[in-house]
Amino acid sequence: MQTAPHNPSPEESLRAANTNFYAAFESLDLAQMEAIWAHDDDVSCVHAGSELLLGWEDVRERWTRIFANAKRVRVALSCVWLRVEGNAGWVVCTERVTTAFTDGFDDTRVQATNIFVRNEDGWLLVARHASPLTSATRAPVQ
Amino acid sequence: MQTAPHNPSPEESLRAANTNFYAAFESLDLAQMEAIWAHDDDVSCVHAGSELLLGWEDVRERWTRIFANAKRVRVALSCVWLRVEGNAGWVVCTERVTTAFTDGFDDTRVQATNIFVRNEDGWLLVARHASPLTSATRAPVQ
């Protein structure tokens, strides 16, 4: 007997989209990150401690730089909270971002708000606002 | 001859709701701030440099403290950008927040994302994420 396929709720698919964003972040693969975002002039991104980026071209270019500078990234999420309103949804969560560079590492707690819009292909990230909760530490490699 | 009443677009009414939020902030009047927000367990607020607050009770209590500590607040906005998706809408903007206390003042640039949901009464604020763009300066009163 076959089990009926599970039809995910909007909240479940939004949570999965958010998880996919962090998987793309950890992959350091621009193609994966490109698949997460809407590619239009209306997307926005505030990286932790940085100025606002507006429009996909600027957002994409910054991810290119972030990925070029990092050797490895791991993000552990806590306090994940989400809300869906029609075809818009947002996730509020706390990130612990550990980044390895060639000359050391960062270990930073970040508060994030990720806003997604749903179309026929699923949820696409359209706005991200991240901000550091504690000052970053960058220690030399021992 | 009467002019036909202007029916504001969703973007115009969202912009007005955002303006009303900052007017309530400057008023230091809790009743005005209460009228801006949805009053449910799903609202969230990250004040600049602070941890996430979840639920109207915690959000309201923090505004009470902010208003009790400030003598006067002025917020100048720049780079105001907004987007509407159905009954959800969000505003991304840069704030210059000048706060006078009894013993000095803060002058801080803040990046903000304010998310609103529209019901029959108009747009209500449901999520705010603010983060400092530069370190705050607090100078003694001369």
mmCIF file of C-alpha atoms in Angstrom:
data_model
loop_
_atom_site.group_PDB
_atom_site.id
_atom_site.type_symbol
_atom_site.label_atom_id
_atom_site.label_comp_id
_atom_site.label_asym_id
_atom_site.label_seq_id
_atom_site.Cartn_x
_atom_site.Cartn_y
_atom_site.Cartn_z
ATOM 1 C CA MET A 1 0.000 0.000 0.000
ATOM 2 C CA GLN A 2 1.403 3.365 -0.945
ATOM 3 C CA THR A 3 1.490 6.225 1.495
ATOM 4 C CA ALA A 4 -0.230 9.355 0.218
ATOM 5 C CA PRO A 5 2.380 11.953 -0.723
ATOM 6 C CA HIS A 6 2.828 14.573 1.957
ATOM 7 C CA ASN A 7 1.734 17.983 0.728
ATOM 8 C CA PRO A 8 3.852 20.435 2.698
ATOM 9 C CA SER A 9 2.123 23.380 4.309
ATOM 10 C CA PRO A 10 3.279 26.900 3.313
ATOM 11 C CA GLU A 11 5.104 27.093 6.634
ATOM 12 C CA GLU A 12 6.900 23.802 5.995
ATOM 13 C CA SER A 13 7.977 24.823 2.492
ATOM 14 C CA LEU A 14 9.103 28.226 3.793
ATOM 15 C CA ARG A 15 11.194 26.542 6.466
ATOM 16 C CA ALA A 16 12.719 24.306 3.779
ATOM 17 C CA ALA A 17 13.508 27.359 1.613
ATOM 18 C CA ASN A 18 15.258 28.966 4.551
ATOM 19 C CA THR A 19 17.235 25.780 5.193
ATOM 20 C CA ASN A 20 18.226 25.736 1.518
ATOM 21 C CA PHE A 21 19.519 29.289 1.820
ATOM 22 C CA TYR A 22 21.907 28.265 4.597
ATOM 23 C CA ALA A 23 22.961 25.173 2.647
ATOM 24 C CA ALA A 24 23.810 27.474 -0.278
ATOM 25 C CA PHE A 25 25.699 29.789 2.099
ATOM 26 C CA GLU A 26 27.753 26.861 3.416
ATOM 27 C CA SER A 27 28.358 25.487 -0.091
ATOM 28 C CA LEU A 28 30.273 28.635 -1.147
ATOM 29 C CA ASP A 29 28.831 27.815 -4.586
ATOM 30 C CA LEU A 30 27.448 30.869 -6.375
ATOM 31 C CA ALA A 31 25.137 28.780 -8.577
ATOM 32 C CA GLN A 32 23.435 27.381 -5.473
ATOM 33 C CA MET A 33 23.052 30.873 -4.010
ATOM 34 C CA GLU A 34 21.683 32.197 -7.323
ATOM 35 C CA ALA A 35 18.942 29.560 -7.205
ATOM 36 C CA ILE A 36 17.761 30.826 -3.803
ATOM 37 C CA TRP A 37 17.158 34.480 -4.725
ATOM 38 C CA ALA A 38 14.722 36.353 -6.938
ATOM 39 C CA HIS A 39 16.773 38.026 -9.666
ATOM 40 C CA ASP A 40 15.229 41.468 -9.909
ATOM 41 C CA ASP A 41 15.927 45.067 -9.016
ATOM 42 C CA ASP A 42 13.748 44.841 -5.910
ATOM 43 C CA VAL A 43 15.776 42.397 -3.859
ATOM 44 C CA SER A 44 17.662 43.798 -0.887
ATOM 45 C CA CYS A 45 20.348 42.520 1.428
ATOM 46 C CA VAL A 46 21.987 43.851 4.560
ATOM 47 C CA HIS A 47 24.931 41.677 5.525
ATOM 48 C CA ALA A 48 25.874 41.798 9.191
ATOM 49 C CA GLY A 49 27.419 45.193 9.908
ATOM 50 C CA SER A 50 27.201 46.354 6.285
ATOM 51 C CA GLU A 51 25.292 48.913 4.267
ATOM 52 C CA LEU A 52 22.137 48.051 2.343
ATOM 53 C CA LEU A 53 22.540 46.377 -1.057
ATOM 54 C CA LEU A 54 19.646 46.941 -3.483
ATOM 55 C CA GLY A 55 19.020 44.928 -6.634
ATOM 56 C CA TRP A 56 20.136 41.458 -7.637
ATOM 57 C CA GLU A 57 23.325 42.578 -9.400
ATOM 58 C CA ASP A 58 24.749 44.145 -6.247
ATOM 59 C CA VAL A 59 23.524 41.308 -4.045
ATOM 60 C CA ARG A 60 25.065 38.717 -6.353
ATOM 61 C CA GLU A 61 28.371 40.578 -6.599
ATOM 62 C CA ARG A 62 28.681 40.679 -2.802
ATOM 63 C CA TRP A 63 28.077 36.931 -2.503
ATOM 64 C CA THR A 64 30.799 36.435 -5.100
ATOM 65 C CA ARG A 65 33.217 38.356 -2.864
ATOM 66 C CA ILE A 66 32.092 36.609 0.329
ATOM 67 C CA PHE A 67 32.551 33.208 -1.292
ATOM 68 C CA ALA A 68 35.939 34.173 -2.740
ATOM 69 C CA ASN A 69 37.231 35.220 0.691
ATOM 70 C CA ALA A 70 35.981 32.277 2.732
ATOM 71 C CA LYS A 71 37.552 28.836 2.803
ATOM 72 C CA ARG A 72 34.704 27.259 4.720
ATOM 73 C CA VAL A 73 31.480 28.456 6.364
ATOM 74 C CA ARG A 74 29.221 26.708 8.854
ATOM 75 C CA VAL A 75 25.964 28.201 10.109
ATOM 76 C CA ALA A 76 24.111 26.818 13.143
ATOM 77 C CA LEU A 77 20.577 28.180 13.565
ATOM 78 C CA SER A 78 18.633 28.709 16.771
ATOM 79 C CA CYS A 79 15.370 30.442 17.712
ATOM 80 C CA VAL A 80 13.955 29.899 14.218
ATOM 81 C CA TRP A 81 10.563 31.572 13.928
ATOM 82 C CA LEU A 82 8.512 32.073 10.775
ATOM 83 C CA ARG A 83 5.303 33.602 9.505
ATOM 84 C CA VAL A 84 3.408 33.282 6.215
ATOM 85 C CA GLU A 85 1.043 35.946 4.850
ATOM 86 C CA GLY A 86 -0.302 34.838 1.479
ATOM 87 C CA ASN A 87 2.589 34.626 -0.964
ATOM 88 C CA ALA A 88 4.974 36.428 1.352
ATOM 89 C CA GLY A 89 6.733 34.810 4.280
ATOM 90 C CA TRP A 90 9.603 35.629 6.558
ATOM 91 C CA VAL A 91 11.923 33.809 8.886
ATOM 92 C CA VAL A 92 13.489 35.368 11.968
ATOM 93 C CA CYS A 93 16.387 33.382 13.353
ATOM 94 C CA THR A 94 19.676 33.539 15.188
ATOM 95 C CA GLU A 95 22.750 32.336 13.321
ATOM 96 C CA ARG A 96 26.080 31.261 14.677
ATOM 97 C CA VAL A 97 28.340 31.767 11.687
ATOM 98 C CA THR A 98 31.791 30.230 11.766
ATOM 99 C CA THR A 99 33.969 31.231 8.838
ATOM 100 C CA ALA A 100 37.436 29.940 8.092
ATOM 101 C CA PHE A 101 39.776 32.162 6.083
ATOM 102 C CA THR A 102 43.308 31.438 4.973
ATOM 103 C CA ASP A 103 44.662 33.437 7.926
ATOM 104 C CA GLY A 104 42.165 32.780 10.722
ATOM 105 C CA PHE A 105 38.478 32.502 11.456
ATOM 106 C CA ASP A 106 35.404 34.447 12.505
ATOM 107 C CA ASP A 107 32.853 33.147 14.954
ATOM 108 C CA THR A 108 29.887 35.499 15.085
ATOM 109 C CA ARG A 109 26.351 35.438 16.423
ATOM 110 C CA VAL A 110 24.000 37.098 13.962
ATOM 111 C CA GLN A 111 20.319 38.006 14.154
ATOM 112 C CA ALA A 112 18.645 37.577 10.764
ATOM 113 C CA THR A 113 15.352 38.325 9.042
ATOM 114 C CA ASN A 114 14.904 36.560 5.687
ATOM 115 C CA ILE A 115 11.869 37.538 3.577
ATOM 116 C CA PHE A 116 10.665 35.207 0.816
ATOM 117 C CA VAL A 117 8.029 35.544 -1.916
ATOM 118 C CA ARG A 118 6.305 32.462 -3.344
ATOM 119 C CA ASN A 119 5.721 31.924 -7.048
ATOM 120 C CA GLU A 120 4.887 28.824 -9.087
ATOM 121 C CA ASP A 121 8.425 27.499 -8.521
ATOM 122 C CA GLY A 122 8.361 27.928 -4.767
ATOM 123 C CA TRP A 123 9.769 30.436 -2.293
ATOM 124 C CA LEU A 124 12.454 32.852 -3.469
ATOM 125 C CA LEU A 125 14.499 35.032 -1.141
ATOM 126 C CA VAL A 126 13.819 38.728 -1.808
ATOM 127 C CA ALA A 127 15.174 40.496 1.269
ATOM 128 C CA ARG A 128 17.696 39.641 3.965
ATOM 129 C CA HIS A 129 18.668 41.719 6.973
ATOM 130 C CA ALA A 130 21.447 40.376 9.171
ATOM 131 C CA SER A 131 23.128 42.092 12.102
ATOM 132 C CA PRO A 132 25.806 41.012 14.566
ATOM 133 C CA LEU A 133 24.628 40.244 18.096
ATOM 134 C CA THR A 134 28.109 40.268 19.565
ATOM 135 C CA SER A 135 31.357 41.628 18.253
ATOM 136 C CA ALA A 136 33.134 39.288 15.903
ATOM 137 C CA THR A 137 36.284 37.574 17.024
ATOM 138 C CA ARG A 138 39.006 36.904 14.532
ATOM 139 C CA ALA A 139 41.786 34.794 15.880
ATOM 140 C CA PRO A 140 45.032 33.921 14.123
ATOM 141 C CA VAL A 141 45.527 30.337 13.044
ATOM 142 C CA GLN A 142 47.604 28.503 15.666
ATOM 143 C CA MET B 1 -16.548 71.293 -8.421
ATOM 144 C CA GLN B 2 -15.240 68.672 -6.073
ATOM 145 C CA THR B 3 -12.067 66.778 -6.738
ATOM 146 C CA ALA B 4 -12.496 63.014 -6.710
ATOM 147 C CA PRO B 5 -11.000 61.600 -3.504
ATOM 148 C CA HIS B 6 -7.566 60.149 -4.021
ATOM 149 C CA ASN B 7 -7.536 56.426 -3.446
ATOM 150 C CA PRO B 8 -4.030 55.664 -2.226
ATOM 151 C CA SER B 9 -2.185 52.750 -3.780
ATOM 152 C CA PRO B 10 -1.012 49.937 -1.468
ATOM 153 C CA GLU B 11 2.504 51.376 -1.756
ATOM 154 C CA GLU B 12 1.310 54.851 -0.765
ATOM 155 C CA SER B 13 -0.614 53.573 2.244
ATOM 156 C CA LEU B 14 2.358 51.398 3.270
ATOM 157 C CA ARG B 15 4.647 54.422 3.088
ATOM 158 C CA ALA B 16 2.164 56.360 5.231
ATOM 159 C CA ALA B 17 2.055 53.524 7.791
ATOM 160 C CA ASN B 18 5.842 53.582 7.991
ATOM 161 C CA THR B 19 5.795 57.364 8.454
ATOM 162 C CA ASN B 20 3.235 56.922 11.237
ATOM 163 C CA PHE B 21 5.541 54.457 12.971
ATOM 164 C CA TYR B 22 8.320 57.048 13.137
ATOM 165 C CA ALA B 23 5.854 59.719 14.290
ATOM 166 C CA ALA B 24 4.845 57.365 17.122
ATOM 167 C CA PHE B 25 8.529 56.755 17.902
ATOM 168 C CA GLU B 26 9.175 60.503 18.125
ATOM 169 C CA SER B 27 6.019 61.087 20.190
ATOM 170 C CA LEU B 28 7.312 58.903 23.065
ATOM 171 C CA ASP B 29 3.609 58.154 23.564
ATOM 172 C CA LEU B 30 2.920 54.471 24.182
ATOM 173 C CA ALA B 31 -0.702 54.765 23.008
ATOM 174 C CA GLN B 32 0.490 56.014 19.620
ATOM 175 C CA MET B 33 3.002 53.169 19.362
ATOM 176 C CA GLU B 34 0.340 50.626 20.381
ATOM 177 C CA ALA B 35 -1.826 51.774 17.473
ATOM 178 C CA ILE B 36 0.970 50.996 14.982
ATOM 179 C CA TRP B 37 1.548 47.337 15.894
ATOM 180 C CA ALA B 38 -0.432 44.128 15.599
ATOM 181 C CA HIS B 39 -1.073 42.881 19.147
ATOM 182 C CA ASP B 40 -0.422 39.160 18.869
ATOM 183 C CA ASP B 41 2.123 36.548 19.823
ATOM 184 C CA ASP B 42 3.621 36.571 16.328
ATOM 185 C CA VAL B 43 5.072 40.071 16.242
ATOM 186 C CA SER B 44 8.827 40.381 16.487
ATOM 187 C CA CYS B 45 11.244 43.221 17.062
ATOM 188 C CA VAL B 46 15.010 43.529 17.004
ATOM 189 C CA HIS B 47 16.064 46.920 18.319
ATOM 190 C CA ALA B 48 19.453 48.116 17.123
ATOM 191 C CA GLY B 49 22.123 46.008 18.797
ATOM 192 C CA SER B 50 19.627 44.009 20.858
ATOM 193 C CA GLU B 51 18.323 40.467 21.047
ATOM 194 C CA LEU B 52 15.094 39.403 19.358
ATOM 195 C CA LEU B 53 11.812 40.183 21.122
ATOM 196 C CA LEU B 54 8.915 37.859 20.259
ATOM 197 C CA GLY B 55 5.264 38.607 20.969
ATOM 198 C CA TRP B 56 3.427 41.842 21.578
ATOM 199 C CA GLU B 57 3.813 41.806 25.366
ATOM 200 C CA ASP B 58 7.603 41.809 25.172
ATOM 201 C CA VAL B 59 7.649 44.296 22.296
ATOM 202 C CA ARG B 60 5.309 46.646 24.156
ATOM 203 C CA GLU B 61 7.274 46.382 27.397
ATOM 204 C CA ARG B 62 10.505 47.351 25.619
ATOM 205 C CA TRP B 63 8.873 50.420 24.038
ATOM 206 C CA THR B 64 7.705 51.388 27.529
ATOM 207 C CA ARG B 65 11.313 51.299 28.723
ATOM 208 C CA ILE B 66 12.669 53.117 25.674
ATOM 209 C CA PHE B 67 10.096 55.863 26.084
ATOM 210 C CA ALA B 68 10.746 56.129 29.834
ATOM 211 C CA ASN B 69 14.483 56.606 29.267
ATOM 212 C CA ALA B 70 14.344 59.137 26.430
ATOM 213 C CA LYS B 71 13.577 62.813 26.826
ATOM 214 C CA ARG B 72 13.275 63.432 23.115
ATOM 215 C CA VAL B 73 13.763 61.428 19.905
ATOM 216 C CA ARG B 74 14.085 62.591 16.329
ATOM 217 C CA VAL B 75 14.394 60.205 13.380
ATOM 218 C CA ALA B 76 15.466 61.347 9.907
ATOM 219 C CA LEU B 77 14.936 58.757 7.171
ATOM 220 C CA SER B 78 16.932 58.247 3.991
ATOM 221 C CA CYS B 79 17.072 55.568 1.284
ATOM 222 C CA VAL B 80 13.449 54.574 1.905
ATOM 223 C CA TRP B 81 12.549 51.598 -0.243
ATOM 224 C CA LEU B 82 9.372 49.509 -0.072
ATOM 225 C CA ARG B 83 7.679 46.499 -1.577
ATOM 226 C CA VAL B 84 4.125 45.163 -1.401
ATOM 227 C CA GLU B 85 3.190 41.481 -1.897
ATOM 228 C CA GLY B 86 -0.561 41.057 -1.412
ATOM 229 C CA ASN B 87 -1.412 41.891 2.174
ATOM 230 C CA ALA B 88 2.207 41.924 3.270
ATOM 231 C CA GLY B 89 4.596 44.801 2.701
ATOM 232 C CA TRP B 90 7.973 45.855 3.966
ATOM 233 C CA VAL B 91 10.013 48.994 4.129
ATOM 234 C CA VAL B 92 13.797 49.063 4.084
ATOM 235 C CA CYS B 93 15.256 52.388 5.186
ATOM 236 C CA THR B 94 18.163 54.104 6.867
ATOM 237 C CA GLU B 95 17.412 56.006 10.056
ATOM 238 C CA ARG B 96 19.419 58.695 11.739
ATOM 239 C CA VAL B 97 18.152 58.499 15.299
ATOM 240 C CA THR B 98 18.991 61.333 17.669
ATOM 241 C CA THR B 99 17.957 60.674 21.250
ATOM 242 C CA ALA B 100 18.250 63.104 24.133
ATOM 243 C CA PHE B 101 18.547 61.672 27.645
ATOM 244 C CA THR B 102 18.799 63.532 30.921
ATOM 245 C CA ASP B 103 22.577 63.076 30.885
ATOM 246 C CA GLY B 104 23.522 63.253 27.202
ATOM 247 C CA PHE B 105 22.464 62.119 23.771
ATOM 248 C CA ASP B 106 22.870 59.380 21.192
ATOM 249 C CA ASP B 107 23.245 60.026 17.494
ATOM 250 C CA THR B 108 23.130 56.740 15.605
ATOM 251 C CA ARG B 109 22.712 55.604 12.010
ATOM 252 C CA VAL B 110 20.483 52.568 11.867
ATOM 253 C CA GLN B 111 19.508 50.232 9.023
ATOM 254 C CA ALA B 112 15.908 49.073 9.413
ATOM 255 C CA THR B 113 13.488 46.578 7.900
ATOM 256 C CA ASN B 114 9.857 47.101 8.936
ATOM 257 C CA ILE B 115 7.327 44.438 7.870
ATOM 258 C CA PHE B 116 3.615 45.278 7.857
ATOM 259 C CA VAL B 117 0.469 43.191 7.284
ATOM 260 C CA ARG B 118 -2.707 44.788 5.934
ATOM 261 C CA ASN B 119 -6.144 44.087 7.345
ATOM 262 C CA GLU B 120 -9.466 45.939 7.041
ATOM 263 C CA ASP B 121 -8.128 48.737 9.241
ATOM 264 C CA GLY B 122 -4.949 49.264 7.251
ATOM 265 C CA TRP B 123 -1.309 48.276 7.649
ATOM 266 C CA LEU B 124 -0.099 47.047 11.030
ATOM 267 C CA LEU B 125 3.558 46.584 11.949
ATOM 268 C CA VAL B 126 4.323 42.920 12.649
ATOM 269 C CA ALA B 127 8.118 42.716 12.505
ATOM 270 C CA ARG B 128 10.955 45.184 12.861
ATOM 271 C CA HIS B 129 14.657 44.541 12.508
ATOM 272 C CA ALA B 130 16.999 47.435 13.212
ATOM 273 C CA SER B 131 20.781 47.395 13.396
ATOM 274 C CA PRO B 132 23.400 50.072 13.948
ATOM 275 C CA LEU B 133 25.421 51.118 10.909
ATOM 276 C CA THR B 134 28.036 52.924 12.955
ATOM 277 C CA SER B 135 28.860 52.800 16.609
ATOM 278 C CA ALA B 136 26.719 55.041 18.746
ATOM 279 C CA THR B 137 28.195 58.152 20.260
ATOM 280 C CA ARG B 138 27.027 59.243 23.659
ATOM 281 C CA ALA B 139 28.356 62.601 24.698
ATOM 282 C CA PRO B 140 27.893 64.280 28.063
ATOM 283 C CA VAL B 141 25.701 67.372 28.214
ATOM 284 C CA GLN B 142 27.908 70.474 28.090
#
